[in-house]
JSON list of C-alpha atoms in Angstrom, two decimals:
[
{"chain": "M", "resi": 1, "resn": "GLU", "atom": "CA", "xyz": [0.00, 0.00, 0.00]},
{"chain": "M", "resi": 2, "resn": "ASP", "atom": "CA", "xyz": [1.38, 3.39, -0.95]},
{"chain": "M", "resi": 3, "resn": "LYS", "atom": "CA", "xyz": [2.02, 5.69, 1.98]},
{"chain": "M", "resi": 4, "resn": "VAL", "atom": "CA", "xyz": [3.65, 8.96, 2.95]},
{"chain": "M", "resi": 5, "resn": "VAL", "atom": "CA", "xyz": [4.62, 9.51, 6.56]},
{"chain": "M", "resi": 6, "resn": "GLN", "atom": "CA", "xyz": [5.64, 12.84, 8.00]},
{"chain": "M", "resi": 7, "resn": "SER", "atom": "CA", "xyz": [7.34, 13.49, 11.30]},
{"chain": "M", "resi": 8, "resn": "PRO", "atom": "CA", "xyz": [7.06, 15.02, 13.72]},
{"chain": "M", "resi": 9, "resn": "LEU", "atom": "CA", "xyz": [3.31, 15.59, 13.63]},
{"chain": "M", "resi": 10, "resn": "SER", "atom": "CA", "xyz": [3.74, 18.84, 15.51]},
{"chain": "M", "resi": 11, "resn": "LEU", "atom": "CA", "xyz": [6.65, 21.01, 16.56]},
{"chain": "M", "resi": 12, "resn": "VAL", "atom": "CA", "xyz": [6.98, 24.12, 18.69]},
{"chain": "M", "resi": 13, "resn": "VAL", "atom": "CA", "xyz": [10.22, 26.13, 18.60]},
{"chain": "M", "resi": 14, "resn": "HIS", "atom": "CA", "xyz": [11.41, 29.64, 19.34]},
{"chain": "M", "resi": 15, "resn": "GLU", "atom": "CA", "xyz": [11.99, 32.30, 16.73]},
{"chain": "M", "resi": 16, "resn": "GLY", "atom": "CA", "xyz": [15.49, 32.01, 15.30]},
{"chain": "M", "resi": 17, "resn": "ASP", "atom": "CA", "xyz": [15.74, 28.26, 15.74]},
{"chain": "M", "resi": 18, "resn": "THR", "atom": "CA", "xyz": [16.38, 25.90, 12.83]},
{"chain": "M", "resi": 19, "resn": "VAL", "atom": "CA", "xyz": [13.90, 23.11, 12.18]},
{"chain": "M", "resi": 20, "resn": "THR", "atom": "CA", "xyz": [14.03, 19.94, 10.10]},
{"chain": "M", "resi": 21, "resn": "LEU", "atom": "CA", "xyz": [10.84, 18.29, 8.92]},
{"chain": "M", "resi": 22, "resn": "ASN", "atom": "CA", "xyz": [10.87, 14.72, 7.68]},
{"chain": "M", "resi": 23, "resn": "CYS", "atom": "CA", "xyz": [8.93, 12.90, 5.02]},
{"chain": "M", "resi": 24, "resn": "SER", "atom": "CA", "xyz": [9.34, 9.20, 4.23]},
{"chain": "M", "resi": 25, "resn": "TYR", "atom": "CA", "xyz": [7.48, 7.33, 1.56]},
{"chain": "M", "resi": 26, "resn": "GLU", "atom": "CA", "xyz": [6.72, 3.92, 0.13]},
{"chain": "M", "resi": 27, "resn": "VAL", "atom": "CA", "xyz": [5.15, 4.10, -3.30]},
{"chain": "M", "resi": 28, "resn": "THR", "atom": "CA", "xyz": [5.19, 2.24, -6.57]},
{"chain": "M", "resi": 29, "resn": "ASN", "atom": "CA", "xyz": [6.69, 4.07, -9.54]},
{"chain": "M", "resi": 30, "resn": "PHE", "atom": "CA", "xyz": [7.84, 7.19, -7.74]},
{"chain": "M", "resi": 31, "resn": "ARG", "atom": "CA", "xyz": [7.83, 10.30, -9.90]},
{"chain": "M", "resi": 32, "resn": "SER", "atom": "CA", "xyz": [8.31, 13.32, -7.64]},
{"chain": "M", "resi": 33, "resn": "LEU", "atom": "CA", "xyz": [8.01, 14.59, -4.09]},
{"chain": "M", "resi": 34, "resn": "LEU", "atom": "CA", "xyz": [6.31, 17.88, -3.31]},
{"chain": "M", "resi": 35, "resn": "TRP", "atom": "CA", "xyz": [6.41, 20.14, -0.28]},
{"chain": "M", "resi": 36, "resn": "TYR", "atom": "CA", "xyz": [3.62, 22.58, 0.53]},
{"chain": "M", "resi": 37, "resn": "LYS", "atom": "CA", "xyz": [3.07, 25.19, 3.22]},
{"chain": "M", "resi": 38, "resn": "GLN", "atom": "CA", "xyz": [-0.51, 25.49, 4.40]},
{"chain": "M", "resi": 39, "resn": "GLU", "atom": "CA", "xyz": [-1.66, 28.46, 6.46]},
{"chain": "M", "resi": 40, "resn": "LYS", "atom": "CA", "xyz": [-5.28, 29.39, 5.98]},
{"chain": "M", "resi": 41, "resn": "LYS", "atom": "CA", "xyz": [-6.70, 27.93, 2.84]},
{"chain": "M", "resi": 42, "resn": "ALA", "atom": "CA", "xyz": [-4.80, 26.54, -0.07]},
{"chain": "M", "resi": 43, "resn": "PRO", "atom": "CA", "xyz": [-1.43, 24.92, 0.40]},
{"chain": "M", "resi": 44, "resn": "THR", "atom": "CA", "xyz": [1.33, 27.02, -1.12]},
{"chain": "M", "resi": 45, "resn": "PHE", "atom": "CA", "xyz": [3.71, 25.12, -3.32]},
{"chain": "M", "resi": 46, "resn": "LEU", "atom": "CA", "xyz": [7.30, 25.15, -2.04]},
{"chain": "M", "resi": 47, "resn": "PHE", "atom": "CA", "xyz": [9.42, 22.56, -3.83]},
{"chain": "M", "resi": 48, "resn": "MET", "atom": "CA", "xyz": [9.25, 19.71, -6.28]},
{"chain": "M", "resi": 49, "resn": "LEU", "atom": "CA", "xyz": [12.04, 17.14, -5.97]},
{"chain": "M", "resi": 50, "resn": "THR", "atom": "CA", "xyz": [12.73, 14.45, -8.51]},
{"chain": "M", "resi": 51, "resn": "SER", "atom": "CA", "xyz": [16.46, 13.71, -8.22]},
{"chain": "M", "resi": 52, "resn": "SER", "atom": "CA", "xyz": [18.44, 12.46, -5.25]},
{"chain": "M", "resi": 53, "resn": "GLY", "atom": "CA", "xyz": [21.04, 14.61, -3.59]},
{"chain": "M", "resi": 54, "resn": "ILE", "atom": "CA", "xyz": [20.19, 17.90, -5.28]},
{"chain": "M", "resi": 55, "resn": "GLU", "atom": "CA", "xyz": [19.28, 20.53, -2.74]},
{"chain": "M", "resi": 56, "resn": "LYS", "atom": "CA", "xyz": [16.60, 23.03, -3.62]},
{"chain": "M", "resi": 57, "resn": "LYS", "atom": "CA", "xyz": [16.68, 26.38, -1.85]},
{"chain": "M", "resi": 58, "resn": "SER", "atom": "CA", "xyz": [14.32, 29.28, -1.50]},
{"chain": "M", "resi": 59, "resn": "GLY", "atom": "CA", "xyz": [15.43, 31.89, 1.01]},
{"chain": "M", "resi": 60, "resn": "ARG", "atom": "CA", "xyz": [15.58, 30.28, 4.42]},
{"chain": "M", "resi": 61, "resn": "LEU", "atom": "CA", "xyz": [13.94, 27.09, 3.19]},
{"chain": "M", "resi": 62, "resn": "SER", "atom": "CA", "xyz": [15.74, 24.18, 1.62]},
{"chain": "M", "resi": 63, "resn": "SER", "atom": "CA", "xyz": [14.90, 20.61, 0.80]},
{"chain": "M", "resi": 64, "resn": "ILE", "atom": "CA", "xyz": [16.63, 17.49, -0.38]},
{"chain": "M", "resi": 65, "resn": "LEU", "atom": "CA", "xyz": [15.53, 14.06, -1.54]},
{"chain": "M", "resi": 66, "resn": "ASP", "atom": "CA", "xyz": [17.10, 10.65, -0.93]},
{"chain": "M", "resi": 67, "resn": "LYS", "atom": "CA", "xyz": [15.59, 8.16, -3.36]},
{"chain": "M", "resi": 68, "resn": "LYS", "atom": "CA", "xyz": [17.67, 5.30, -2.02]},
{"chain": "M", "resi": 69, "resn": "GLU", "atom": "CA", "xyz": [16.45, 5.69, 1.56]},
{"chain": "M", "resi": 70, "resn": "LEU", "atom": "CA", "xyz": [13.04, 6.98, 0.40]},
{"chain": "M", "resi": 71, "resn": "PHE", "atom": "CA", "xyz": [12.82, 10.19, 2.34]},
{"chain": "M", "resi": 72, "resn": "SER", "atom": "CA", "xyz": [13.05, 13.94, 2.08]},
{"chain": "M", "resi": 73, "resn": "ILE", "atom": "CA", "xyz": [13.74, 16.68, 4.58]},
{"chain": "M", "resi": 74, "resn": "LEU", "atom": "CA", "xyz": [12.62, 20.27, 4.65]},
{"chain": "M", "resi": 75, "resn": "ASN", "atom": "CA", "xyz": [14.89, 22.67, 6.55]},
{"chain": "M", "resi": 76, "resn": "ILE", "atom": "CA", "xyz": [13.93, 26.10, 7.77]},
{"chain": "M", "resi": 77, "resn": "THR", "atom": "CA", "xyz": [16.71, 28.24, 9.21]},
{"chain": "M", "resi": 78, "resn": "ALA", "atom": "CA", "xyz": [16.35, 31.36, 11.37]},
{"chain": "M", "resi": 79, "resn": "THR", "atom": "CA", "xyz": [12.64, 30.67, 11.80]},
{"chain": "M", "resi": 80, "resn": "GLN", "atom": "CA", "xyz": [10.16, 33.52, 12.06]},
{"chain": "M", "resi": 81, "resn": "THR", "atom": "CA", "xyz": [6.63, 33.62, 13.43]},
{"chain": "M", "resi": 82, "resn": "GLY", "atom": "CA", "xyz": [5.36, 33.79, 9.85]},
{"chain": "M", "resi": 83, "resn": "ASP", "atom": "CA", "xyz": [6.72, 30.29, 9.30]},
{"chain": "M", "resi": 84, "resn": "SER", "atom": "CA", "xyz": [4.01, 28.91, 11.58]},
{"chain": "M", "resi": 85, "resn": "ALA", "atom": "CA", "xyz": [1.91, 26.64, 9.39]},
{"chain": "M", "resi": 86, "resn": "VAL", "atom": "CA", "xyz": [1.22, 23.06, 8.48]},
{"chain": "M", "resi": 87, "resn": "TYR", "atom": "CA", "xyz": [3.83, 21.67, 6.10]},
{"chain": "M", "resi": 88, "resn": "LEU", "atom": "CA", "xyz": [2.56, 19.01, 3.77]},
{"chain": "M", "resi": 89, "resn": "CYS", "atom": "CA", "xyz": [4.58, 16.43, 1.90]},
{"chain": "M", "resi": 90, "resn": "ALA", "atom": "CA", "xyz": [3.06, 14.70, -1.11]},
{"chain": "M", "resi": 91, "resn": "VAL", "atom": "CA", "xyz": [4.40, 12.10, -3.52]},
{"chain": "M", "resi": 92, "resn": "GLU", "atom": "CA", "xyz": [3.42, 11.75, -7.15]},
{"chain": "M", "resi": 93, "resn": "ALA", "atom": "CA", "xyz": [3.51, 8.14, -8.22]},
{"chain": "M", "resi": 94, "resn": "GLY", "atom": "CA", "xyz": [2.19, 5.75, -10.76]},
{"chain": "M", "resi": 95, "resn": "ASN", "atom": "CA", "xyz": [2.68, 4.90, -14.33]},
{"chain": "M", "resi": 96, "resn": "ARG", "atom": "CA", "xyz": [-0.64, 4.36, -15.97]},
{"chain": "M", "resi": 97, "resn": "ASP", "atom": "CA", "xyz": [-2.45, 4.95, -12.69]},
{"chain": "M", "resi": 98, "resn": "ASP", "atom": "CA", "xyz": [-1.24, 8.43, -11.71]},
{"chain": "M", "resi": 99, "resn": "LYS", "atom": "CA", "xyz": [-1.81, 9.42, -8.14]},
{"chain": "M", "resi": 100, "resn": "ILE", "atom": "CA", "xyz": [-0.69, 11.83, -5.48]},
{"chain": "M", "resi": 101, "resn": "ILE", "atom": "CA", "xyz": [-0.45, 10.67, -1.90]},
{"chain": "M", "resi": 102, "resn": "PHE", "atom": "CA", "xyz": [-0.38, 13.26, 0.85]},
{"chain": "M", "resi": 103, "resn": "GLY", "atom": "CA", "xyz": [1.16, 12.90, 4.27]},
{"chain": "M", "resi": 104, "resn": "LYS", "atom": "CA", "xyz": [-0.73, 14.10, 7.32]},
{"chain": "M", "resi": 105, "resn": "GLY", "atom": "CA", "xyz": [1.46, 17.17, 7.66]},
{"chain": "M", "resi": 106, "resn": "THR", "atom": "CA", "xyz": [3.71, 18.62, 10.32]},
{"chain": "M", "resi": 107, "resn": "ARG", "atom": "CA", "xyz": [2.17, 21.41, 12.34]},
{"chain": "M", "resi": 108, "resn": "LEU", "atom": "CA", "xyz": [4.89, 23.96, 13.09]},
{"chain": "M", "resi": 109, "resn": "HIS", "atom": "CA", "xyz": [4.42, 26.73, 15.61]},
{"chain": "M", "resi": 110, "resn": "ILE", "atom": "CA", "xyz": [7.07, 29.42, 16.08]},
{"chain": "M", "resi": 111, "resn": "LEU", "atom": "CA", "xyz": [7.04, 31.23, 19.42]},
{"chain": "M", "resi": 112, "resn": "PRO", "atom": "CA", "xyz": [8.16, 34.89, 19.40]},
{"chain": "D", "resi": 1, "resn": "ASN", "atom": "CA", "xyz": [-11.05, 5.62, 11.36]},
{"chain": "D", "resi": 2, "resn": "ALA", "atom": "CA", "xyz": [-11.21, 5.65, 7.61]},
{"chain": "D", "resi": 3, "resn": "GLY", "atom": "CA", "xyz": [-9.52, 8.55, 5.91]},
{"chain": "D", "resi": 4, "resn": "VAL", "atom": "CA", "xyz": [-11.06, 10.96, 3.44]},
{"chain": "D", "resi": 5, "resn": "MET", "atom": "CA", "xyz": [-12.72, 9.04, 0.63]},
{"chain": "D", "resi": 6, "resn": "GLN", "atom": "CA", "xyz": [-13.11, 10.24, -2.90]},
{"chain": "D", "resi": 7, "resn": "ASN", "atom": "CA", "xyz": [-14.84, 8.56, -5.76]},
{"chain": "D", "resi": 8, "resn": "PRO", "atom": "CA", "xyz": [-14.51, 7.81, -8.46]},
{"chain": "D", "resi": 9, "resn": "ARG", "atom": "CA", "xyz": [-10.73, 7.70, -8.56]},
{"chain": "D", "resi": 10, "resn": "HIS", "atom": "CA", "xyz": [-10.76, 8.13, -12.31]},
{"chain": "D", "resi": 11, "resn": "LEU", "atom": "CA", "xyz": [-13.46, 9.72, -14.40]},
{"chain": "D", "resi": 12, "resn": "VAL", "atom": "CA", "xyz": [-13.52, 10.04, -18.16]},
{"chain": "D", "resi": 13, "resn": "ARG", "atom": "CA", "xyz": [-15.99, 12.36, -19.82]},
{"chain": "D", "resi": 14, "resn": "ARG", "atom": "CA", "xyz": [-16.56, 13.67, -23.31]},
{"chain": "D", "resi": 15, "resn": "ARG", "atom": "CA", "xyz": [-16.78, 17.38, -23.93]},
{"chain": "D", "resi": 16, "resn": "GLY", "atom": "CA", "xyz": [-20.19, 18.72, -22.98]},
{"chain": "D", "resi": 17, "resn": "GLN", "atom": "CA", "xyz": [-20.99, 16.00, -20.44]},
{"chain": "D", "resi": 18, "resn": "GLU", "atom": "CA", "xyz": [-21.34, 16.50, -16.71]},
{"chain": "D", "resi": 19, "resn": "ALA", "atom": "CA", "xyz": [-18.84, 15.34, -14.10]},
{"chain": "D", "resi": 20, "resn": "ARG", "atom": "CA", "xyz": [-19.75, 14.62, -10.48]},
{"chain": "D", "resi": 21, "resn": "LEU", "atom": "CA", "xyz": [-16.99, 14.12, -7.97]},
{"chain": "D", "resi": 22, "resn": "ARG", "atom": "CA", "xyz": [-17.76, 12.87, -4.48]},
{"chain": "D", "resi": 23, "resn": "CYS", "atom": "CA", "xyz": [-15.93, 13.39, -1.22]},
{"chain": "D", "resi": 24, "resn": "SER", "atom": "CA", "xyz": [-16.70, 11.75, 2.11]},
{"chain": "D", "resi": 25, "resn": "PRO", "atom": "CA", "xyz": [-14.84, 13.51, 4.93]},
{"chain": "D", "resi": 26, "resn": "MET", "atom": "CA", "xyz": [-13.27, 11.76, 7.85]},
{"chain": "D", "resi": 27, "resn": "LYS", "atom": "CA", "xyz": [-15.64, 10.85, 10.65]},
{"chain": "D", "resi": 28, "resn": "GLY", "atom": "CA", "xyz": [-16.28, 13.85, 12.88]},
{"chain": "D", "resi": 29, "resn": "HIS", "atom": "CA", "xyz": [-15.04, 16.36, 10.32]},
{"chain": "D", "resi": 30, "resn": "SER", "atom": "CA", "xyz": [-17.47, 19.07, 9.34]},
{"chain": "D", "resi": 31, "resn": "HIS", "atom": "CA", "xyz": [-15.32, 21.12, 6.99]},
{"chain": "D", "resi": 32, "resn": "VAL", "atom": "CA", "xyz": [-14.58, 20.17, 3.41]},
{"chain": "D", "resi": 33, "resn": "TYR", "atom": "CA", "xyz": [-12.22, 21.80, 0.94]},
{"chain": "D", "resi": 34, "resn": "TRP", "atom": "CA", "xyz": [-11.90, 21.18, -2.78]},
{"chain": "D", "resi": 35, "resn": "TYR", "atom": "CA", "xyz": [-8.69, 21.75, -4.72]},
{"chain": "D", "resi": 36, "resn": "ARG", "atom": "CA", "xyz": [-7.67, 21.34, -8.33]},
{"chain": "D", "resi": 37, "resn": "GLN", "atom": "CA", "xyz": [-4.22, 20.37, -9.48]},
{"chain": "D", "resi": 38, "resn": "LEU", "atom": "CA", "xyz": [-3.41, 21.02, -13.10]},
{"chain": "D", "resi": 39, "resn": "PRO", "atom": "CA", "xyz": [-0.45, 19.30, -14.73]},
{"chain": "D", "resi": 40, "resn": "GLU", "atom": "CA", "xyz": [2.87, 20.83, -13.67]},
{"chain": "D", "resi": 41, "resn": "GLU", "atom": "CA", "xyz": [1.15, 23.16, -11.18]},
{"chain": "D", "resi": 42, "resn": "GLY", "atom": "CA", "xyz": [0.51, 23.17, -7.47]},
{"chain": "D", "resi": 43, "resn": "LEU", "atom": "CA", "xyz": [-2.81, 22.82, -5.74]},
{"chain": "D", "resi": 44, "resn": "LYS", "atom": "CA", "xyz": [-5.35, 25.56, -6.39]},
{"chain": "D", "resi": 45, "resn": "PHE", "atom": "CA", "xyz": [-8.03, 26.24, -3.83]},
{"chain": "D", "resi": 46, "resn": "MET", "atom": "CA", "xyz": [-11.57, 26.07, -5.17]},
{"chain": "D", "resi": 47, "resn": "VAL", "atom": "CA", "xyz": [-14.15, 26.06, -2.39]},
{"chain": "D", "resi": 48, "resn": "TYR", "atom": "CA", "xyz": [-14.54, 25.63, 1.35]},
{"chain": "D", "resi": 49, "resn": "LEU", "atom": "CA", "xyz": [-17.78, 24.20, 2.72]},
{"chain": "D", "resi": 50, "resn": "GLN", "atom": "CA", "xyz": [-19.33, 23.30, 6.00]},
{"chain": "D", "resi": 51, "resn": "LYS", "atom": "CA", "xyz": [-22.49, 21.23, 6.26]},
{"chain": "D", "resi": 52, "resn": "GLU", "atom": "CA", "xyz": [-25.18, 22.92, 4.15]},
{"chain": "D", "resi": 53, "resn": "ASN", "atom": "CA", "xyz": [-23.07, 26.09, 3.83]},
{"chain": "D", "resi": 54, "resn": "ILE", "atom": "CA", "xyz": [-20.60, 27.42, 1.31]},
{"chain": "D", "resi": 55, "resn": "ILE", "atom": "CA", "xyz": [-18.08, 29.41, 3.35]},
{"chain": "D", "resi": 56, "resn": "ASP", "atom": "CA", "xyz": [-15.66, 30.50, 0.65]},
{"chain": "D", "resi": 57, "resn": "GLU", "atom": "CA", "xyz": [-15.97, 29.87, -3.07]},
{"chain": "D", "resi": 58, "resn": "SER", "atom": "CA", "xyz": [-13.43, 32.45, -4.19]},
{"chain": "D", "resi": 59, "resn": "GLY", "atom": "CA", "xyz": [-11.49, 29.84, -6.14]},
{"chain": "D", "resi": 60, "resn": "MET", "atom": "CA", "xyz": [-14.42, 28.45, -8.09]},
{"chain": "D", "resi": 61, "resn": "PRO", "atom": "CA", "xyz": [-14.80, 29.32, -11.76]},
{"chain": "D", "resi": 62, "resn": "LYS", "atom": "CA", "xyz": [-17.86, 31.51, -12.22]},
{"chain": "D", "resi": 63, "resn": "GLU", "atom": "CA", "xyz": [-19.58, 29.19, -14.64]},
{"chain": "D", "resi": 64, "resn": "ARG", "atom": "CA", "xyz": [-20.21, 25.46, -14.90]},
{"chain": "D", "resi": 65, "resn": "PHE", "atom": "CA", "xyz": [-18.75, 24.62, -11.46]},
{"chain": "D", "resi": 66, "resn": "SER", "atom": "CA", "xyz": [-20.76, 24.13, -8.29]},
{"chain": "D", "resi": 67, "resn": "ALA", "atom": "CA", "xyz": [-20.26, 22.42, -4.95]},
{"chain": "D", "resi": 68, "resn": "GLU", "atom": "CA", "xyz": [-22.46, 21.28, -2.14]},
{"chain": "D", "resi": 69, "resn": "PHE", "atom": "CA", "xyz": [-22.10, 19.57, 1.22]},
{"chain": "D", "resi": 70, "resn": "PRO", "atom": "CA", "xyz": [-25.55, 18.39, 2.28]},
{"chain": "D", "resi": 71, "resn": "LYS", "atom": "CA", "xyz": [-26.60, 17.54, 5.80]},
{"chain": "D", "resi": 72, "resn": "GLU", "atom": "CA", "xyz": [-26.43, 13.87, 4.91]},
{"chain": "D", "resi": 73, "resn": "GLY", "atom": "CA", "xyz": [-24.07, 12.30, 2.43]},
{"chain": "D", "resi": 74, "resn": "PRO", "atom": "CA", "xyz": [-20.85, 13.27, 0.74]},
{"chain": "D", "resi": 75, "resn": "SER", "atom": "CA", "xyz": [-19.77, 16.61, -0.63]},
{"chain": "D", "resi": 76, "resn": "ILE", "atom": "CA", "xyz": [-20.26, 16.87, -4.38]},
{"chain": "D", "resi": 77, "resn": "LEU", "atom": "CA", "xyz": [-18.23, 18.91, -6.84]},
{"chain": "D", "resi": 78, "resn": "ARG", "atom": "CA", "xyz": [-20.20, 19.22, -10.05]},
{"chain": "D", "resi": 79, "resn": "ILE", "atom": "CA", "xyz": [-18.82, 20.35, -13.38]},
{"chain": "D", "resi": 80, "resn": "GLN", "atom": "CA", "xyz": [-21.34, 20.92, -16.12]},
{"chain": "D", "resi": 81, "resn": "GLN", "atom": "CA", "xyz": [-20.54, 20.85, -19.85]},
{"chain": "D", "resi": 82, "resn": "VAL", "atom": "CA", "xyz": [-16.95, 19.81, -19.28]},
{"chain": "D", "resi": 83, "resn": "VAL", "atom": "CA", "xyz": [-14.20, 21.08, -21.57]},
{"chain": "D", "resi": 84, "resn": "ARG", "atom": "CA", "xyz": [-10.71, 19.71, -22.14]},
{"chain": "D", "resi": 85, "resn": "GLY", "atom": "CA", "xyz": [-9.25, 22.36, -19.84]},
{"chain": "D", "resi": 86, "resn": "ASP", "atom": "CA", "xyz": [-11.14, 20.81, -16.93]},
{"chain": "D", "resi": 87, "resn": "SER", "atom": "CA", "xyz": [-8.88, 17.75, -17.12]},
{"chain": "D", "resi": 88, "resn": "ALA", "atom": "CA", "xyz": [-7.02, 17.69, -13.82]},
{"chain": "D", "resi": 89, "resn": "ALA", "atom": "CA", "xyz": [-6.74, 15.96, -10.48]},
{"chain": "D", "resi": 90, "resn": "TYR", "atom": "CA", "xyz": [-9.35, 17.16, -8.00]},
{"chain": "D", "resi": 91, "resn": "PHE", "atom": "CA", "xyz": [-8.56, 16.76, -4.34]},
{"chain": "D", "resi": 92, "resn": "CYS", "atom": "CA", "xyz": [-10.82, 16.98, -1.38]},
{"chain": "D", "resi": 93, "resn": "ALA", "atom": "CA", "xyz": [-9.65, 17.60, 2.16]},
{"chain": "D", "resi": 94, "resn": "SER", "atom": "CA", "xyz": [-11.49, 17.66, 5.45]},
{"chain": "D", "resi": 95, "resn": "SER", "atom": "CA", "xyz": [-10.83, 19.11, 8.86]},
{"chain": "D", "resi": 96, "resn": "PRO", "atom": "CA", "xyz": [-12.52, 18.94, 12.24]},
{"chain": "D", "resi": 97, "resn": "PRO", "atom": "CA", "xyz": [-14.50, 21.82, 13.75]},
{"chain": "D", "resi": 98, "resn": "GLY", "atom": "CA", "xyz": [-12.22, 24.66, 14.88]},
{"chain": "D", "resi": 99, "resn": "LEU", "atom": "CA", "xyz": [-11.23, 25.16, 18.52]},
{"chain": "D", "resi": 100, "resn": "ALA", "atom": "CA", "xyz": [-13.55, 27.37, 20.53]},
{"chain": "D", "resi": 101, "resn": "GLY", "atom": "CA", "xyz": [-12.05, 30.75, 21.32]},
{"chain": "D", "resi": 102, "resn": "GLY", "atom": "CA", "xyz": [-9.88, 30.92, 18.27]},
{"chain": "D", "resi": 103, "resn": "LEU", "atom": "CA", "xyz": [-7.09, 28.92, 16.83]},
{"chain": "D", "resi": 104, "resn": "ILE", "atom": "CA", "xyz": [-3.57, 28.57, 18.08]},
{"chain": "D", "resi": 105, "resn": "PHE", "atom": "CA", "xyz": [-2.59, 26.30, 15.24]},
{"chain": "D", "resi": 106, "resn": "THR", "atom": "CA", "xyz": [-3.96, 26.03, 11.76]},
{"chain": "D", "resi": 107, "resn": "ASP", "atom": "CA", "xyz": [-6.41, 23.17, 11.57]},
{"chain": "D", "resi": 108, "resn": "THR", "atom": "CA", "xyz": [-4.83, 20.30, 9.75]},
{"chain": "D", "resi": 109, "resn": "GLN", "atom": "CA", "xyz": [-6.52, 19.30, 6.56]},
{"chain": "D", "resi": 110, "resn": "TYR", "atom": "CA", "xyz": [-6.54, 15.62, 5.70]},
{"chain": "D", "resi": 111, "resn": "PHE", "atom": "CA", "xyz": [-6.45, 14.95, 1.99]},
{"chain": "D", "resi": 112, "resn": "GLY", "atom": "CA", "xyz": [-8.25, 12.30, 0.02]},
{"chain": "D", "resi": 113, "resn": "PRO", "atom": "CA", "xyz": [-6.66, 10.28, -2.78]},
{"chain": "D", "resi": 114, "resn": "GLY", "atom": "CA", "xyz": [-8.08, 12.54, -5.47]},
{"chain": "D", "resi": 115, "resn": "THR", "atom": "CA", "xyz": [-10.20, 12.06, -8.56]},
{"chain": "D", "resi": 116, "resn": "ARG", "atom": "CA", "xyz": [-8.45, 12.29, -11.87]},
{"chain": "D", "resi": 117, "resn": "LEU", "atom": "CA", "xyz": [-10.79, 13.75, -14.47]},
{"chain": "D", "resi": 118, "resn": "THR", "atom": "CA", "xyz": [-9.98, 13.28, -18.12]},
{"chain": "D", "resi": 119, "resn": "VAL", "atom": "CA", "xyz": [-12.05, 15.08, -20.72]},
{"chain": "D", "resi": 120, "resn": "LEU", "atom": "CA", "xyz": [-11.83, 13.64, -24.20]}
]
């Protein structure tokens, strides 16, 4: 059964701390891994990862994929209160049967 | 506790036909959200519903699209007179009622497996 597991489920840190969010997966015919930030309504797209070992960066956020060990991490450095959100990991998989499997998300809260 | 259920998983329609997509939220969840994912794009918010109420439909196209979440039964996203541009994956998510007195954290939305609509 295809699955995407995120950890931790929730995390509370102080402003300025660095956090690492984890996403592991077991799917058939992996195509890509996606990270989203969800605050109020629609998840905001952050990264799409398809190749192992290539770090993607956007400001204080970065992410990397390990296709051998089947996981990805999302790093946020120098956290700010505006980083408080739910971070979703999703995996696109399938060949003829395309699908996207979402994890349950990591709820991140940044204390001022 | 079963997760969010969507059916059908795949739907093929010819141009001009109607498409009905169903979403059953997780048990105890009273909020439903519909999203569309077009190829090579991220999720796009469409509509947010509570039982018998549309709370926010700012992401819904003005014509041909409608959504409902009746008192009994699943939420339905209905697309009339489908066109090829409607081909996409449609995701439903659900969340529990919000905490009284305001939220400390954003309510987590639990996503269904999606319905992939193909318009021929």
